[in-house]
């Protein structure tokens, strides 16, 4: 049976302040939900500069770092944990390429964004960064619940 818990992954997804301001929260959650992924954590919060710098620590040497931090703290974000088989890579596929100019139509960025510095959403780029980001944003851990449609989504 491939429904075993150990094949499940979790990823960290964040709707950035522009996604919230533009009223895309429902649309974005809808895409992950309809795909069959399970929502395991959700919070609507505004983070401060030191928190944003921690989240983007790997990019601290980049020339766009200060602008990126300013953007992320400019308003509330929707922070989420999504769970499912291959959700880290598939989540990135649903989101689309970092630069919306290159993101395919049908992806979130391809459909809703134009500028790289206003690209609506973040998703973890590996299982390891997902683990770190979930620990940072959800120190209390995910919500523990089972989806009753599981056998209809997984064989
Ligand atoms: P994210 O972390 O937000 O999912 O994006 P990503 O992995 O696809 O891209 P990454 O290279 O980690 O960059 C993080 C965010 O920084 C902004 N950025 N701006 N001005 C620029 O050249 C530039 N490059 C990246 C984007 O908002 C990107 O999502």
mmCIF file of C-alpha atoms and ligand atoms in Angstrom:
data_model
loop_
_atom_site.group_PDB
_atom_site.id
_atom_site.type_symbol
_atom_site.label_atom_id
_atom_site.label_comp_id
_atom_site.label_asym_id
_atom_site.label_seq_id
_atom_site.Cartn_x
_atom_site.Cartn_y
_atom_site.Cartn_z
ATOM 1 C CA UNK A 1 0.000 0.000 0.000
ATOM 2 C CA UNK A 2 1.508 3.349 -1.006
ATOM 3 C CA UNK A 3 -0.593 5.391 1.424
ATOM 4 C CA UNK A 4 2.075 4.903 4.108
ATOM 5 C CA UNK A 5 2.748 7.970 6.184
ATOM 6 C CA UNK A 6 6.516 7.890 5.527
ATOM 7 C CA UNK A 7 5.977 8.693 1.828
ATOM 8 C CA UNK A 8 4.218 11.913 2.794
ATOM 9 C CA UNK A 9 6.087 15.203 2.677
ATOM 10 C CA UNK A 10 5.280 18.607 4.063
ATOM 11 C CA UNK A 11 6.099 21.945 2.498
ATOM 12 C CA UNK A 12 5.947 25.528 3.632
ATOM 13 C CA UNK A 13 3.869 27.834 1.435
ATOM 14 C CA UNK A 14 3.495 31.557 2.044
ATOM 15 C CA UNK A 15 1.150 33.948 0.255
ATOM 16 C CA UNK A 16 3.210 37.136 0.169
ATOM 17 C CA UNK A 17 1.784 40.600 1.027
ATOM 18 C CA UNK A 18 0.960 41.355 -2.626
ATOM 19 C CA UNK A 19 -1.055 38.120 -2.890
ATOM 20 C CA UNK A 20 -3.033 39.115 0.205
ATOM 21 C CA UNK A 21 -3.552 42.712 -0.987
ATOM 22 C CA UNK A 22 -4.727 41.515 -4.390
ATOM 23 C CA UNK A 23 -7.326 39.157 -2.935
ATOM 24 C CA UNK A 24 -5.661 35.961 -4.153
ATOM 25 C CA UNK A 25 -5.759 34.052 -0.848
ATOM 26 C CA UNK A 26 -8.840 31.985 -1.706
ATOM 27 C CA UNK A 27 -7.700 31.275 -5.271
ATOM 28 C CA UNK A 28 -4.281 30.060 -4.111
ATOM 29 C CA UNK A 29 -5.596 27.877 -1.292
ATOM 30 C CA UNK A 30 -8.139 26.476 -3.771
ATOM 31 C CA UNK A 31 -5.392 25.240 -6.092
ATOM 32 C CA UNK A 32 -3.555 23.315 -3.376
ATOM 33 C CA UNK A 33 -6.780 22.004 -1.895
ATOM 34 C CA UNK A 34 -8.289 20.816 -5.189
ATOM 35 C CA UNK A 35 -5.053 19.082 -6.147
ATOM 36 C CA UNK A 36 -5.535 16.834 -3.130
ATOM 37 C CA UNK A 37 -2.939 18.179 -0.721
ATOM 38 C CA UNK A 38 -3.822 18.420 2.950
ATOM 39 C CA UNK A 39 -3.731 21.708 4.880
ATOM 40 C CA UNK A 40 -1.744 21.073 8.067
ATOM 41 C CA UNK A 41 -1.163 24.621 9.304
ATOM 42 C CA UNK A 42 -2.349 28.116 8.516
ATOM 43 C CA UNK A 43 -1.744 31.532 10.025
ATOM 44 C CA UNK A 44 -2.370 35.092 8.892
ATOM 45 C CA UNK A 45 0.404 37.260 10.282
ATOM 46 C CA UNK A 46 2.651 40.235 9.718
ATOM 47 C CA UNK A 47 6.280 39.405 10.424
ATOM 48 C CA UNK A 48 8.981 41.824 11.513
ATOM 49 C CA UNK A 49 12.333 42.541 9.918
ATOM 50 C CA UNK A 50 14.429 40.136 11.985
ATOM 51 C CA UNK A 51 11.988 37.292 11.332
ATOM 52 C CA UNK A 52 11.968 37.994 7.573
ATOM 53 C CA UNK A 53 15.783 38.124 7.579
ATOM 54 C CA UNK A 54 15.826 34.710 9.267
ATOM 55 C CA UNK A 55 13.430 33.256 6.678
ATOM 56 C CA UNK A 56 15.549 34.585 3.816
ATOM 57 C CA UNK A 57 18.942 34.087 5.552
ATOM 58 C CA UNK A 58 20.298 32.116 2.561
ATOM 59 C CA UNK A 59 19.802 35.178 0.353
ATOM 60 C CA UNK A 60 21.442 37.710 2.710
ATOM 61 C CA UNK A 61 24.342 38.354 0.310
ATOM 62 C CA UNK A 62 22.081 39.074 -2.672
ATOM 63 C CA UNK A 63 21.713 42.659 -3.917
ATOM 64 C CA UNK A 64 17.903 42.366 -3.721
ATOM 65 C CA UNK A 65 17.911 41.153 -0.081
ATOM 66 C CA UNK A 66 16.964 44.480 1.581
ATOM 67 C CA UNK A 67 14.132 45.072 -0.909
ATOM 68 C CA UNK A 68 12.923 41.504 -0.481
ATOM 69 C CA UNK A 69 12.763 41.852 3.313
ATOM 70 C CA UNK A 70 10.985 45.195 3.007
ATOM 71 C CA UNK A 71 8.438 43.579 0.665
ATOM 72 C CA UNK A 72 7.766 40.616 2.938
ATOM 73 C CA UNK A 73 7.208 42.791 6.030
ATOM 74 C CA UNK A 74 5.025 45.313 4.145
ATOM 75 C CA UNK A 75 1.768 43.614 5.151
ATOM 76 C CA UNK A 76 0.260 40.405 6.435
ATOM 77 C CA UNK A 77 1.141 37.076 4.826
ATOM 78 C CA UNK A 78 -0.644 33.724 4.862
ATOM 79 C CA UNK A 79 1.759 31.057 6.133
ATOM 80 C CA UNK A 80 0.768 27.453 5.511
ATOM 81 C CA UNK A 81 1.904 23.867 5.855
ATOM 82 C CA UNK A 82 0.696 21.572 3.048
ATOM 83 C CA UNK A 83 1.142 17.819 3.114
ATOM 84 C CA UNK A 84 1.081 15.145 0.422
ATOM 85 C CA UNK A 85 3.127 12.839 -1.740
ATOM 86 C CA UNK A 86 5.787 14.911 -3.507
ATOM 87 C CA UNK A 87 4.257 18.155 -2.266
ATOM 88 C CA UNK A 88 7.598 20.026 -2.163
ATOM 89 C CA UNK A 89 8.353 19.610 -5.893
ATOM 90 C CA UNK A 90 4.716 19.613 -7.020
ATOM 91 C CA UNK A 91 4.101 22.723 -4.922
ATOM 92 C CA UNK A 92 6.901 24.481 -6.820
ATOM 93 C CA UNK A 93 5.334 23.329 -10.105
ATOM 94 C CA UNK A 94 1.937 24.723 -9.077
ATOM 95 C CA UNK A 95 3.646 28.010 -8.112
ATOM 96 C CA UNK A 96 5.710 28.346 -11.317
ATOM 97 C CA UNK A 97 9.138 29.799 -12.083
ATOM 98 C CA UNK A 98 10.557 32.442 -9.704
ATOM 99 C CA UNK A 99 10.435 35.110 -12.409
ATOM 100 C CA UNK A 100 6.807 35.479 -13.532
ATOM 101 C CA UNK A 101 8.054 36.470 -17.003
ATOM 102 C CA UNK A 102 9.149 32.829 -17.332
ATOM 103 C CA UNK A 103 6.361 31.104 -15.391
ATOM 104 C CA UNK A 104 4.005 29.032 -17.501
ATOM 105 C CA UNK A 105 0.337 29.985 -17.817
ATOM 106 C CA UNK A 106 -1.650 27.769 -15.468
ATOM 107 C CA UNK A 107 0.868 28.269 -12.676
ATOM 108 C CA UNK A 108 0.082 30.737 -9.891
ATOM 109 C CA UNK A 109 2.858 33.144 -10.891
ATOM 110 C CA UNK A 110 2.159 32.581 -14.604
ATOM 111 C CA UNK A 111 -1.461 33.530 -14.085
ATOM 112 C CA UNK A 112 -1.203 36.286 -11.490
ATOM 113 C CA UNK A 113 2.219 37.978 -11.481
ATOM 114 C CA UNK A 114 4.483 40.091 -13.683
ATOM 115 C CA UNK A 115 7.498 41.219 -11.610
ATOM 116 C CA UNK A 116 9.997 38.949 -9.821
ATOM 117 C CA UNK A 117 9.839 41.237 -6.781
ATOM 118 C CA UNK A 118 6.041 40.897 -6.602
ATOM 119 C CA UNK A 119 5.637 37.202 -7.331
ATOM 120 C CA UNK A 120 2.727 36.560 -4.936
ATOM 121 C CA UNK A 121 3.837 33.348 -3.261
ATOM 122 C CA UNK A 122 6.716 31.404 -1.740
ATOM 123 C CA UNK A 123 7.207 27.647 -1.614
ATOM 124 C CA UNK A 124 10.032 25.620 -0.070
ATOM 125 C CA UNK A 125 12.597 24.488 -2.651
ATOM 126 C CA UNK A 126 13.582 21.193 -0.960
ATOM 127 C CA UNK A 127 12.460 18.795 1.759
ATOM 128 C CA UNK A 128 15.304 20.114 3.918
ATOM 129 C CA UNK A 129 14.371 23.793 3.539
ATOM 130 C CA UNK A 130 10.711 22.871 4.099
ATOM 131 C CA UNK A 131 11.711 21.295 7.422
ATOM 132 C CA UNK A 132 13.623 24.454 8.440
ATOM 133 C CA UNK A 133 10.899 26.843 7.296
ATOM 134 C CA UNK A 134 8.117 24.903 9.025
ATOM 135 C CA UNK A 135 10.175 24.909 12.237
ATOM 136 C CA UNK A 136 10.645 28.686 11.940
ATOM 137 C CA UNK A 137 7.025 29.592 11.102
ATOM 138 C CA UNK A 138 5.248 26.842 13.044
ATOM 139 C CA UNK A 139 7.343 26.109 16.165
ATOM 140 C CA UNK A 140 4.170 24.556 17.647
ATOM 141 C CA UNK A 141 4.144 22.043 14.776
ATOM 142 C CA UNK A 142 1.432 21.093 12.285
ATOM 143 C CA UNK A 143 -2.220 20.532 13.112
ATOM 144 C CA UNK A 144 -2.785 16.823 13.643
ATOM 145 C CA UNK A 145 -5.777 15.608 11.647
ATOM 146 C CA UNK A 146 -6.610 12.936 9.083
ATOM 147 C CA UNK A 147 -8.413 13.617 5.821
ATOM 148 C CA UNK A 148 -11.227 11.141 5.322
ATOM 149 C CA UNK A 149 -10.862 11.286 1.509
ATOM 150 C CA UNK A 150 -7.340 9.824 1.707
ATOM 151 C CA UNK A 151 -8.139 6.495 -0.039
ATOM 152 C CA UNK A 152 -9.804 8.429 -2.877
ATOM 153 C CA UNK A 153 -6.681 10.484 -3.480
ATOM 154 C CA UNK A 154 -4.028 7.778 -3.013
ATOM 155 C CA UNK A 155 -4.061 4.226 -4.366
HETATM 156 P P1 LIG B 1 10.591 31.823 -3.017
HETATM 157 O O1 LIG B 1 11.734 31.487 -2.094
HETATM 158 O O2 LIG B 1 9.902 33.120 -2.712
HETATM 159 O O3 LIG B 1 9.659 30.697 -3.292
HETATM 160 O O4 LIG B 1 11.268 32.099 -4.409
HETATM 161 P P2 LIG B 1 12.290 31.203 -5.149
HETATM 162 O O5 LIG B 1 12.846 30.112 -4.307
HETATM 163 O O6 LIG B 1 11.585 30.822 -6.409
HETATM 164 O O7 LIG B 1 13.415 32.275 -5.435
HETATM 165 P P3 LIG B 1 14.684 32.701 -4.564
HETATM 166 O O8 LIG B 1 15.846 32.728 -5.483
HETATM 167 O O9 LIG B 1 14.780 31.919 -3.301
HETATM 168 O O10 LIG B 1 14.309 34.189 -4.237
HETATM 169 C C1 LIG B 1 13.404 34.474 -3.219
HETATM 170 C C2 LIG B 1 12.545 35.638 -3.625
HETATM 171 O O11 LIG B 1 13.346 36.795 -3.795
HETATM 172 C C3 LIG B 1 12.803 37.610 -4.806
HETATM 173 N N1 LIG B 1 13.814 37.842 -5.829
HETATM 174 N N2 LIG B 1 14.052 39.002 -6.356
HETATM 175 N N3 LIG B 1 15.124 41.136 -7.859
HETATM 176 C C4 LIG B 1 15.565 39.917 -8.066
HETATM 177 O O12 LIG B 1 16.415 39.662 -8.890
HETATM 178 C C5 LIG B 1 15.022 38.847 -7.256
HETATM 179 N N4 LIG B 1 15.398 37.575 -7.278
HETATM 180 C C6 LIG B 1 14.616 36.933 -6.371
HETATM 181 C C7 LIG B 1 11.613 36.902 -5.379
HETATM 182 O O13 LIG B 1 10.433 37.437 -4.756
HETATM 183 C C8 LIG B 1 11.833 35.464 -4.965
HETATM 184 O O14 LIG B 1 10.630 34.754 -4.871
#
